[in-house]
XYZ file of C-alpha atoms in Angstrom:
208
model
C -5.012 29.817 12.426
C -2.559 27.249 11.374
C -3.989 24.789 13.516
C -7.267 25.052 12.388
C -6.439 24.858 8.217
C -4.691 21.591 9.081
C -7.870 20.269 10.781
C -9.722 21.531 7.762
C -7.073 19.698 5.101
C -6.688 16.844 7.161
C -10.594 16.464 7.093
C -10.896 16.763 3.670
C -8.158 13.869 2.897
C -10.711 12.007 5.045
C -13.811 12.671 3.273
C -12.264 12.744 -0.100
C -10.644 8.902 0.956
C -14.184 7.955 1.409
C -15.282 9.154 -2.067
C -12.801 8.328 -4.196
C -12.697 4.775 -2.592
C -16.477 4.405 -3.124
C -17.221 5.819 -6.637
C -13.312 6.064 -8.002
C -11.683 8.815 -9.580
C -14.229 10.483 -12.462
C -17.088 10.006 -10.492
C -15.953 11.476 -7.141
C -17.839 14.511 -6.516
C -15.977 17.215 -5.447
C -18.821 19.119 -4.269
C -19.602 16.596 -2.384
C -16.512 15.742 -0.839
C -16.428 19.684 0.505
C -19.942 19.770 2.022
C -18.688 16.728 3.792
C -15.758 18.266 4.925
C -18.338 21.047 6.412
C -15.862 23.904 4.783
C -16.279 26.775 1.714
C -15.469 25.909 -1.603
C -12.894 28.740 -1.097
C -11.314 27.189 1.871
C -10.920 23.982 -0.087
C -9.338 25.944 -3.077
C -6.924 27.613 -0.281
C -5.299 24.254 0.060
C -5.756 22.472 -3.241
C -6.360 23.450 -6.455
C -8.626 21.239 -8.070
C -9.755 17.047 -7.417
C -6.378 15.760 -8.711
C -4.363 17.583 -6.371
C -6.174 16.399 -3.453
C -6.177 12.921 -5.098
C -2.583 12.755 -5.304
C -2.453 14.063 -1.626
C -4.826 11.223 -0.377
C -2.760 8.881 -2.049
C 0.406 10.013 -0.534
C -1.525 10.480 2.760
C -2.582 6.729 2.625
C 0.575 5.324 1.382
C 2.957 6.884 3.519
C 0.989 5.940 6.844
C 0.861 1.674 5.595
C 4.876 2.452 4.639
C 5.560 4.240 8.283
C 3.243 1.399 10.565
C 5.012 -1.816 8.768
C 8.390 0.199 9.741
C 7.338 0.198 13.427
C 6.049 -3.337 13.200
C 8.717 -4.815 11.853
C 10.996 -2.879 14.351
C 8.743 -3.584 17.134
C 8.497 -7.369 16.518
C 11.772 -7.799 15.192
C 14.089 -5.411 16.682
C 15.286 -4.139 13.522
C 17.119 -7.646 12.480
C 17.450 -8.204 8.922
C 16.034 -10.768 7.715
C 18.039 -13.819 5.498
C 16.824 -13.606 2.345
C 14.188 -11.834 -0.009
C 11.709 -13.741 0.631
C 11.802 -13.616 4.551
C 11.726 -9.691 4.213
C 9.029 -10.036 1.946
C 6.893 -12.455 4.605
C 7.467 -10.643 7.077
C 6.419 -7.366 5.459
C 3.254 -8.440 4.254
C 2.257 -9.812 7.789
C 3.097 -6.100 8.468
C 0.485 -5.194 5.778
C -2.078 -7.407 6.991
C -1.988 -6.040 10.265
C -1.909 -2.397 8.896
C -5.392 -4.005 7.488
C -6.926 -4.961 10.487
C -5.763 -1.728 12.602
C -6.594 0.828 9.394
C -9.248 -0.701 7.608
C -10.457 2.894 5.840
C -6.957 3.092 4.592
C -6.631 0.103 3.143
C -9.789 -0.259 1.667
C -8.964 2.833 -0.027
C -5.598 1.488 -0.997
C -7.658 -1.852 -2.276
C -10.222 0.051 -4.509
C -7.565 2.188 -6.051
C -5.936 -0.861 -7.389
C -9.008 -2.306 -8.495
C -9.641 1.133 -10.737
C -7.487 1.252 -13.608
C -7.185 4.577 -13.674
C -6.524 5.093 -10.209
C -4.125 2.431 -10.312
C -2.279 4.286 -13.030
C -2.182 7.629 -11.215
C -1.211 5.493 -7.688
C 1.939 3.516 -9.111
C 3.407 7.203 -10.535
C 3.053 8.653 -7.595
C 4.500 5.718 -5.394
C 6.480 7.669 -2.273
C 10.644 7.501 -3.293
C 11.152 5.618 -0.622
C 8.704 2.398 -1.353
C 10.389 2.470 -4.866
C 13.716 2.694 -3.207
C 13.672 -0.344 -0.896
C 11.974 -2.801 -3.408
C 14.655 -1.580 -6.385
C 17.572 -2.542 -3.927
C 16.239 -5.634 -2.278
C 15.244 -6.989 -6.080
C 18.534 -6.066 -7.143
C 20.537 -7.671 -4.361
C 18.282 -11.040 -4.573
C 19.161 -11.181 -8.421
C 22.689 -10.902 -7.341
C 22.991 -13.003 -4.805
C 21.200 -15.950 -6.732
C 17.689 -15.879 -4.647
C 15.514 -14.189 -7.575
C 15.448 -15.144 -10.998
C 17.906 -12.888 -13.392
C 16.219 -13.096 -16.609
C 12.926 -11.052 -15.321
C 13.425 -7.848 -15.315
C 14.068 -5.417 -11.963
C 11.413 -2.688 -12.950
C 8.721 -5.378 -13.940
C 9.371 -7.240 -10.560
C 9.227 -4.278 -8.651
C 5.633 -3.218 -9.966
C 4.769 -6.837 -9.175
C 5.510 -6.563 -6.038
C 4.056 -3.184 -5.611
C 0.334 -4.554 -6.860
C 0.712 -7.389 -4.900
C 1.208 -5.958 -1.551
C -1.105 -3.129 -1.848
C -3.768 -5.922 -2.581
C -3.357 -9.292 -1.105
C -3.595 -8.152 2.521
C -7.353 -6.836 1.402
C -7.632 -9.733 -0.562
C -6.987 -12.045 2.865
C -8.813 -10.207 5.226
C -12.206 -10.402 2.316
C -11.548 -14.100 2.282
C -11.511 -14.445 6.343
C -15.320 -12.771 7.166
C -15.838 -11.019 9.963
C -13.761 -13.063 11.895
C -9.787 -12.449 12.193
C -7.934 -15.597 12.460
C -4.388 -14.396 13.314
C -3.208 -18.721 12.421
C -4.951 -18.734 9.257
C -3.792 -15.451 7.913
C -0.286 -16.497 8.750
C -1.116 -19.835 6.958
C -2.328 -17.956 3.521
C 0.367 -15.631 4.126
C 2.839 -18.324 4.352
C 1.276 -20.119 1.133
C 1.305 -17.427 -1.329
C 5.175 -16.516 -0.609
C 5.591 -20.069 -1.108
C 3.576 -19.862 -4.602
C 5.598 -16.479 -5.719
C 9.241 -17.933 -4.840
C 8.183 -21.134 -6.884
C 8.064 -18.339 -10.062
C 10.221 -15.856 -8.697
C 12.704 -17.578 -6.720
C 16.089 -18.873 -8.546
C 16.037 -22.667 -9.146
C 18.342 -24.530 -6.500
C 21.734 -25.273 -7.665
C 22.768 -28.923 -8.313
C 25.592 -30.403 -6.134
């Protein structure tokens, strides 16, 4: 019995994905998203107790899985070294991204649309998994300290940068590429826009 409610919860995360990603928060159809799912409007209310619960579990669903595959990648390409500096973590975990992209695109086109939704995006960013606010706090705090971001911007404002920026531009690449994946030229636009955000981000060089 336990095996089959997870099948039925894990199959409406999927259908409700779909919705939300194609008509956005108020105009998701709940109904819809259950006759979908091919289960009773009871069953659904077994595991969820109205359209923002499962919302918030979608979101979690989607987030955790692009946090948990850039983990592997990064240990499978880079064998857990740590990178240099802030902005080498930060290229090499958005190559991470765009490759969570190409492998999961229903994921991250969910992912995309939410932060094109204001009022998705609102409910998304407060419910942003401890440990993705976690790892960006202490890697913005240590580059302030150590000279490699700017000190006068503030941490928290940063950090939600950074949040809306990786949840997007990977999207945003893969839109501008066609149907066509071009593993140089991603790494090239890749490459360019961490060169554009440490020109306003990065702390100026010190004079000798």
């Amino acid at each position: 019995m336990e095996d089959k409610d997870f099948l039925y919860k894990d199959q409406l995360i999927l259908e409700a994905l779909k919705e939300f990603a194609e008509k956005g928060f108020d105009a998701a159809s709940l109904n819809q998203i259950i006759k979908r799912a091919g289960i009773s409007k009871g069953s659904f209310y077994h595991h969820f107790h109205g359209k923002e619960e499962l919302f918030n579990s979608v979101i979690h669903r989607a987030a955790q899985e692009k946090i948990e595959f850039i983990n592997q990648w990064l240990e499978q390409h880079h064998g857990g070294e740590k990178p240099r500096g802030f902005f080498d973590y930060l290229r090499l975990y958005m190559a991470g991204g765009i490759e969570f992209a190409i492998q999961h695109p229903e994921l991250s086109g969910f992912l995309m649309s939410v932060m094109k939704n204001p009022q998705m995006q609102a409910k998304a960013l407060a419910l942003a998994p401890p440990y993705y606010d976690q790892v960006f706090s202490e890697l913005i705090t240590e580059a302030q300290q150590k000279g490699q971001l700017r000190d006068d911007f503030d941490p928290e404002f940063t950090k939600k940068l950074l949040n809306y920026t990786l949840l997007s531009l990977g999207q945003l690449i893969l839109d501008s590429s066609g149907d066509t994946i071009d593993q140089a030229q991603l790494k090239k636009q890749t490459d360019q826009f961490i060169d554009f955000l440490q020109r306003g981000l990065g702390a100026p060089p010190i004079d000798t």
